[in-house]
């Protein structure tokens, strides 16, 4: 069965510092990877998906199939980035979009 | 356009009581999901539905039942609540996509359930 691991439960950085949230997955096939974010008092929402290779709010994530990782990076963290971040994967084919989530990382950006 | 709504927002139950959580979406999405969120475990899929009248088990279905009588509603039932079901419950919906990479789930605000 597939599994997503986020090794850091808590991550603290200062404003302007680089930040990297780690995500590793285990799956023998080719999953699709996502990052979801939950800001304080807001709903869980999609941040970015690996297929799009996009940068959202300054965040990027590269899928490394060799290392089975999908780390989320931002070169200069902002206070408004403080939130809970979830890495998630879905299988291809007829998986009906079901998501397997990691344990989540709480990011705190200090002023 | 309310998106995904959940009722109730909070609930406290005693062991053995039953209740139903309601999820409604106004985006005409085919797929709907129920997750539970527990500290240190992330979100885990309880049940899901790929269309009106269909339901299927997810990762942690025991102790829960679901129904999708109308496309816009997805109900989660607890027949006999247990303390282990204390959690935050999230409903989500999505539109089918040929390529799963583009499937985006839209989440409700959550229901915080405590079972004493």
Short mmCIF file of C-alpha atoms in Angstrom, two decimals, chain A residues 48-90:
data_model
loop_
_atom_site.label_atom_id
_atom_site.label_comp_id
_atom_site.label_asym_id
_atom_site.label_seq_id
_atom_site.Cartn_x
_atom_site.Cartn_y
_atom_site.Cartn_z
CA UNK A 48 0.28 23.00 -5.78
CA UNK A 49 0.46 19.79 -7.80
CA UNK A 50 3.62 18.27 -9.21
CA UNK A 51 2.29 17.86 -12.72
CA UNK A 52 1.91 21.60 -13.15
CA UNK A 53 5.50 22.40 -12.20
CA UNK A 54 4.21 25.77 -11.03
CA UNK A 55 5.20 28.20 -8.33
CA UNK A 56 2.40 29.22 -6.01
CA UNK A 57 2.95 31.95 -3.40
CA UNK A 58 6.66 31.47 -4.01
CA UNK A 59 6.57 27.76 -3.20
CA UNK A 60 7.88 25.10 -5.54
CA UNK A 61 8.09 21.34 -5.26
CA UNK A 62 9.99 18.94 -7.48
CA UNK A 63 9.15 15.29 -7.75
CA UNK A 64 12.28 13.17 -7.35
CA UNK A 65 11.33 9.67 -8.38
CA UNK A 66 14.76 8.29 -7.56
CA UNK A 67 14.53 9.45 -3.96
CA UNK A 68 10.71 9.15 -3.87
CA UNK A 69 10.48 12.66 -2.49
CA UNK A 70 8.38 15.74 -3.12
CA UNK A 71 9.84 18.41 -0.87
CA UNK A 72 8.21 21.84 -0.70
CA UNK A 73 10.58 24.81 -0.85
CA UNK A 74 10.46 28.55 -0.60
CA UNK A 75 13.57 30.73 -0.73
CA UNK A 76 12.28 33.52 1.53
CA UNK A 77 9.62 32.63 4.08
CA UNK A 78 6.92 35.13 5.03
CA UNK A 79 4.87 35.31 8.22
CA UNK A 80 1.70 34.60 6.24
CA UNK A 81 3.18 31.22 5.27
CA UNK A 82 2.56 29.98 8.82
CA UNK A 83 0.13 27.09 8.44
CA UNK A 84 -0.29 23.33 8.47
CA UNK A 85 1.05 21.70 5.31
CA UNK A 86 0.08 18.27 4.06
CA UNK A 87 1.76 16.28 1.36
CA UNK A 88 -0.61 13.91 -0.42
CA UNK A 89 -0.61 11.45 -3.26
CA UNK A 90 -3.17 9.88 -5.50
#
